[in-house]
Coordinates of N, CA and C in Angstrom, one line a residue:
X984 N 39.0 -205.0 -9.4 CA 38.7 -205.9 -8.3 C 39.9 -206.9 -8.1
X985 N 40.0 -207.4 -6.8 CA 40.8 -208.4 -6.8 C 40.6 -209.0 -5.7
X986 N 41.1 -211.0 -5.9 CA 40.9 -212.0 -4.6 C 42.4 -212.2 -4.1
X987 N 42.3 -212.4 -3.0 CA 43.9 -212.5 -2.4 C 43.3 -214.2 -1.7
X988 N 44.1 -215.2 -2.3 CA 43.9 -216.2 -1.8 C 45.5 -216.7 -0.8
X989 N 45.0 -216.9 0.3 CA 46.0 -217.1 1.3 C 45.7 -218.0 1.6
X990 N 47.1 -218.7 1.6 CA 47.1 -220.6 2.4 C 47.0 -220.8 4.0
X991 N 46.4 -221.7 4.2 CA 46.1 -221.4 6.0 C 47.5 -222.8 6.3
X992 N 48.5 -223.2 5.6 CA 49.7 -223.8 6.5 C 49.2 -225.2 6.8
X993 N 49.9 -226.0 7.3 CA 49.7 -227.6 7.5 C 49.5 -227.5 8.6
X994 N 49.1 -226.4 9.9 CA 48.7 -227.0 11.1 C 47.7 -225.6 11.9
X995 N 48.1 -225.6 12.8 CA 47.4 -225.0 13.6 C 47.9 -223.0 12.9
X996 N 47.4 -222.3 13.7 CA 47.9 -220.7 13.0 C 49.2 -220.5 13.8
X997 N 50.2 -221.4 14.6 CA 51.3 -221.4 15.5 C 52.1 -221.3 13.7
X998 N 51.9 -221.8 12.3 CA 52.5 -222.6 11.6 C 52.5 -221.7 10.3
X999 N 51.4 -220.4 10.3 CA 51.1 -219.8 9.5 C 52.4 -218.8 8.9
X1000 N 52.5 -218.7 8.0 CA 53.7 -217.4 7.3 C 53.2 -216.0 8.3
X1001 N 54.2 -214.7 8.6 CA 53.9 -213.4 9.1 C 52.7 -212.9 7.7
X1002 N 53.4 -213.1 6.9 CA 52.3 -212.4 5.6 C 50.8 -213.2 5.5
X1003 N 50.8 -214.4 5.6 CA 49.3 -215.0 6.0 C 48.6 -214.2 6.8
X1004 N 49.0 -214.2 8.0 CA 48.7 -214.0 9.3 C 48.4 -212.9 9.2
X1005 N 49.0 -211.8 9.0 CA 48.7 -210.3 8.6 C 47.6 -210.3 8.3
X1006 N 47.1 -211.0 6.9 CA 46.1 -210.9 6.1 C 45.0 -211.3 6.5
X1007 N 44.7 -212.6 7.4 CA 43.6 -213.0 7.8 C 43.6 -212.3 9.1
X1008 N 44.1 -212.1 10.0 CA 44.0 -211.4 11.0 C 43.5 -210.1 11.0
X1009 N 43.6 -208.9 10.0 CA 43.2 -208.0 9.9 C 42.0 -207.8 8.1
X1010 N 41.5 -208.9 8.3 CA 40.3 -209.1 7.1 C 38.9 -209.0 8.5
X1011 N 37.6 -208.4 7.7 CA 36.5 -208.3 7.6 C 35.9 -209.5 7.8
X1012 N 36.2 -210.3 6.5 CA 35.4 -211.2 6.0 C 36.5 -212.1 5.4
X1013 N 36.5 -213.8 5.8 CA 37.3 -214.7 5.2 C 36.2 -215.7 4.4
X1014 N 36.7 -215.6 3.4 CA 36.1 -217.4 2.6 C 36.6 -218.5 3.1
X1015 N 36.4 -219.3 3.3 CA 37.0 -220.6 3.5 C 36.6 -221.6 2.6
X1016 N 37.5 -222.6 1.9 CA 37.4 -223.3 1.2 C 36.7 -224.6 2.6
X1017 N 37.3 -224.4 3.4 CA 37.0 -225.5 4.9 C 36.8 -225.0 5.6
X1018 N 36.3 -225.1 6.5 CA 36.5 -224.6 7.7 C 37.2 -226.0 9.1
X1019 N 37.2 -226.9 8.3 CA 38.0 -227.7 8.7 C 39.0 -228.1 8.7
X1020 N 40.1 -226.7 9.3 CA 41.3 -227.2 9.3 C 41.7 -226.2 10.9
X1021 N 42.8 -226.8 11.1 CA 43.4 -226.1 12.5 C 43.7 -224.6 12.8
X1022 N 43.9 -224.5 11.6 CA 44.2 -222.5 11.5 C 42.9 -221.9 12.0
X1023 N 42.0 -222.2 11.0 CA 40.8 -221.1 11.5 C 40.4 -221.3 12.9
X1024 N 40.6 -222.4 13.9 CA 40.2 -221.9 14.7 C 41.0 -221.0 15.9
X1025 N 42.0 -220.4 15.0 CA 43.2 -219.5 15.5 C 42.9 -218.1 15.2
X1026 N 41.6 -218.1 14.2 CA 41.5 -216.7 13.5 C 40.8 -215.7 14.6
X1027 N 41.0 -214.3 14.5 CA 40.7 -213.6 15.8 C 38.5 -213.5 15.7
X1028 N 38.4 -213.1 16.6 CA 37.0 -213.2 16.7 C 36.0 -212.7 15.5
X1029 N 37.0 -211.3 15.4 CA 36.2 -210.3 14.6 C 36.4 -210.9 13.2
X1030 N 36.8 -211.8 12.7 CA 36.6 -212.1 11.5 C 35.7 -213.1 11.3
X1031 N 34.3 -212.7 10.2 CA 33.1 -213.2 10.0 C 33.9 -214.1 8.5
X1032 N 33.7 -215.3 9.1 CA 34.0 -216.1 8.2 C 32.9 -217.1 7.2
X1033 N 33.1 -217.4 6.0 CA 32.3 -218.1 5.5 C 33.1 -219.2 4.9
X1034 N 32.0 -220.2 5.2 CA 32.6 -221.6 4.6 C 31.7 -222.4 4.0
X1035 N 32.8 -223.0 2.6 CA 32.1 -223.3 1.3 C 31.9 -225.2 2.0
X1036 N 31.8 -225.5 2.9 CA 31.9 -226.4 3.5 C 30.0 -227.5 3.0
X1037 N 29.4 -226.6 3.1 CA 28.1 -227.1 2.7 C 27.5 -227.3 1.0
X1038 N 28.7 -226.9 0.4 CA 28.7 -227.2 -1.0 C 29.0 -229.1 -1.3
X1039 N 30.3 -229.1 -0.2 CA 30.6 -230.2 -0.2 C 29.6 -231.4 -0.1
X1040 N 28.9 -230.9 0.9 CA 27.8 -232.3 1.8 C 26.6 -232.2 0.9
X1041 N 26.8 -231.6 -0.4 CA 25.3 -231.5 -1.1 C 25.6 -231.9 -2.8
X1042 N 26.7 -231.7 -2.7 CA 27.3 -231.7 -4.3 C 27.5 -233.5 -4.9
X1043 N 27.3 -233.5 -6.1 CA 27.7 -235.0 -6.6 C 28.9 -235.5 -6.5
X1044 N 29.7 -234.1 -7.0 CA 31.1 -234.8 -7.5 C 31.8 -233.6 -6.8
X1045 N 33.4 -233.9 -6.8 CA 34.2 -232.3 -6.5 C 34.3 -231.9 -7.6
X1046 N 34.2 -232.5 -8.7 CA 33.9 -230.9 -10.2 C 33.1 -230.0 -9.6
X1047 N 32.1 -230.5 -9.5 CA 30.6 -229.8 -9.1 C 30.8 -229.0 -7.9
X1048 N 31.6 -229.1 -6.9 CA 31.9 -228.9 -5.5 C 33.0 -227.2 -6.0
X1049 N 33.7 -228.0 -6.8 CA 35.0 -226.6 -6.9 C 34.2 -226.0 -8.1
X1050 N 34.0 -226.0 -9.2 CA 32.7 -224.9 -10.3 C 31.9 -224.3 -9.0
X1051 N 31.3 -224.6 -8.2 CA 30.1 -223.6 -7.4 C 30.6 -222.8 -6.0
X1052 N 31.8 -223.5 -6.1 CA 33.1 -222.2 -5.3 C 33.7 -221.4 -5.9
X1053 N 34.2 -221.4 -7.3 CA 34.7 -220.7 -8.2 C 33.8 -219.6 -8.6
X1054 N 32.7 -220.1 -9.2 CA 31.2 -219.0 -9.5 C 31.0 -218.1 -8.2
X1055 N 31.2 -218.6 -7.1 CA 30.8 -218.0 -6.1 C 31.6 -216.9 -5.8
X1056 N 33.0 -217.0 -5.4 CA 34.0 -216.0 -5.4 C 34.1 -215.3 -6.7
X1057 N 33.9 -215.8 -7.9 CA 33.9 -214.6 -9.0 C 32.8 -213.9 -8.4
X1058 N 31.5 -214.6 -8.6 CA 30.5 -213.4 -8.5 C 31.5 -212.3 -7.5
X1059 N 31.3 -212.7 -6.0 CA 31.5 -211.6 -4.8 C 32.8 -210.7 -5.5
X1060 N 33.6 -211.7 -6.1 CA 34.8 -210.8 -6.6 C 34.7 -209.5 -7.2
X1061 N 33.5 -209.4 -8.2 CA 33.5 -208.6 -9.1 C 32.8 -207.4 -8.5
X1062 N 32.1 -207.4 -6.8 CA 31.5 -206.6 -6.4 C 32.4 -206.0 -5.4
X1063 N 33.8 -206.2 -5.1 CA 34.4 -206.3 -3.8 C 35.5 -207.0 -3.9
X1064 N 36.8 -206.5 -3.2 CA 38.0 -207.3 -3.0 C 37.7 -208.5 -1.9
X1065 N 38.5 -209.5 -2.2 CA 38.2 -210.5 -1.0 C 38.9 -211.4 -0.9
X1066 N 39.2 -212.2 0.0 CA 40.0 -213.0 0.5 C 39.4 -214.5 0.7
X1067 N 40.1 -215.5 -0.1 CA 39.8 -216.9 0.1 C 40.8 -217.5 0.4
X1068 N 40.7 -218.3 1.9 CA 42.0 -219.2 2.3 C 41.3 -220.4 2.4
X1069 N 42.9 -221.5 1.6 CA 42.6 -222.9 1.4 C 43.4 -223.4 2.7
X1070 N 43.5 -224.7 2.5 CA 44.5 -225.6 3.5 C 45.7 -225.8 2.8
X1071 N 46.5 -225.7 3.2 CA 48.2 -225.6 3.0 C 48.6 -224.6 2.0
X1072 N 49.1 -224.7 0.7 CA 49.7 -223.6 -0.3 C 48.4 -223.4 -1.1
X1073 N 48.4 -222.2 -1.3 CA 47.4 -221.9 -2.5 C 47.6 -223.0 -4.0
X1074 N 48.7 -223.0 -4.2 CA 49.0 -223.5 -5.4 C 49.6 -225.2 -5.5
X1075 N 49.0 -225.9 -4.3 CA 49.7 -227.2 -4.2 C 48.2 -227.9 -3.7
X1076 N 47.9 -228.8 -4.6 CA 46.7 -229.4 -4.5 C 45.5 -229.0 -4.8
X1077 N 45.7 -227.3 -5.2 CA 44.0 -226.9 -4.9 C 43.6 -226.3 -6.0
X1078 N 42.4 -227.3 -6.9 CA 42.0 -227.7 -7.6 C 40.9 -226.1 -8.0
X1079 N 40.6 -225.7 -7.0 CA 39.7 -224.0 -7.2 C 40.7 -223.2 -7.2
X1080 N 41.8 -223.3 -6.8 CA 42.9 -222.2 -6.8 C 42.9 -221.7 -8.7
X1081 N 43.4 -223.0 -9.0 CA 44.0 -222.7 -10.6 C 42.6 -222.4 -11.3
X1082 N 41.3 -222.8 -11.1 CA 40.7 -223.0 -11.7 C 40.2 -221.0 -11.5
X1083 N 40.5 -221.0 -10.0 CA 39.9 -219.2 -10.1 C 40.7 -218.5 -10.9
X1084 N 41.9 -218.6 -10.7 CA 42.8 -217.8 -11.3 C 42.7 -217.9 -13.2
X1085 N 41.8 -218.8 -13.5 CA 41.7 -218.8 -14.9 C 40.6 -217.8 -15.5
X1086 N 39.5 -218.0 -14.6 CA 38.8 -217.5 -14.8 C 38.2 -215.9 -14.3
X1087 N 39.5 -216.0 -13.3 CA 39.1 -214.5 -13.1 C 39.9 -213.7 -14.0
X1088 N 40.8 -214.2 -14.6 CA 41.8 -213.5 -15.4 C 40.9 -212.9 -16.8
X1089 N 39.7 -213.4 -17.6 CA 39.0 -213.6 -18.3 C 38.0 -212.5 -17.7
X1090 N 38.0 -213.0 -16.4 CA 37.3 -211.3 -16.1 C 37.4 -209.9 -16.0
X1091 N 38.9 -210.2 -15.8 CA 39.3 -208.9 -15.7 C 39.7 -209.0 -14.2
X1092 N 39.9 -209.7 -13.2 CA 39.7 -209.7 -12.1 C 41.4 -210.2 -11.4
X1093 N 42.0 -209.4 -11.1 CA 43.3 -209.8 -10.4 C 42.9 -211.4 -9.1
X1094 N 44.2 -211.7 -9.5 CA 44.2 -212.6 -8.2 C 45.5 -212.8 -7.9
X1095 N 46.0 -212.4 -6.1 CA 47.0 -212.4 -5.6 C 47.0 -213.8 -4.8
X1096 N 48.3 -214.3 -4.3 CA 48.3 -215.5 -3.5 C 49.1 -215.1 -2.5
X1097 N 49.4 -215.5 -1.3 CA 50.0 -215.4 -0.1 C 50.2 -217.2 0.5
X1098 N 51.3 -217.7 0.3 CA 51.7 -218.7 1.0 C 51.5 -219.0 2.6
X1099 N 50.5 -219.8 2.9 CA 50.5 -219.7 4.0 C 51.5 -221.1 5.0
X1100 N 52.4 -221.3 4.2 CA 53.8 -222.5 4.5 C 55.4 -222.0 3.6
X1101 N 56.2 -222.1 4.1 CA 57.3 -221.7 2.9 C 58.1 -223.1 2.4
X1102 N 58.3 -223.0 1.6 CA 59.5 -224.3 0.9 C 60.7 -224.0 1.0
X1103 N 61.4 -225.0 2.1 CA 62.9 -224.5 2.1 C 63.6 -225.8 1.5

């Protein structure tokens, strides 16, 4: 199995990498860590998106907020390849990023990243 976590960029999808783009644009199904940011509402129709957005508005803490996003994408992971996009770089700020990648690795479970901003 494997998650391909793609960055949704610092602005609108005008801002996204070709390799992002590719990826969410021809996905099924997107996770969203938000759905509050400017990309998604760039994403094409046919993708049924889910957002972990209501974890937020119910949870104590963001421990508690990123653990019951992390459990969540393992579970689906281990049934199914899938795709979770954060706001800006997979790997800059985001606190479920490192934390999946730990724990999926323990599972057995690949995880690819796709920059959705580049560093020049």
């Amino acid at each position: 199995m494997m998650i391909t976590v793609v960055g949704l960029g610092p602005g609108n999808g005008r801002f996204l990498t070709r390799a992002a783009w590719h990826i969410l644009s021809q996905a099924e199904v997107v996770y969203l860590r938000t759905e509050r940011h400017p990309a998604v509402a760039d994403l094409p129709e046919s993708v049924t998106r889910y957002s972990f957005d209501h974890i937020y508005e119910s949870a104590d803490s963001f421990a508690a907020v990123y653990a019951a996003i992390v459990a969540e994408l393992l579970q689906h992971g281990q049934q199914a390849p899938l795709i979770y996009a954060v706001p800006g770089h997979p790997f800059v700020g985001e606190s479920t990023v490192t934390r999946l990648v730990a724990e999926a690795k323990a599972l057995g479970i690949r995880v690819e990243s796709v920059a959705g901003l580049s560093f020049v």
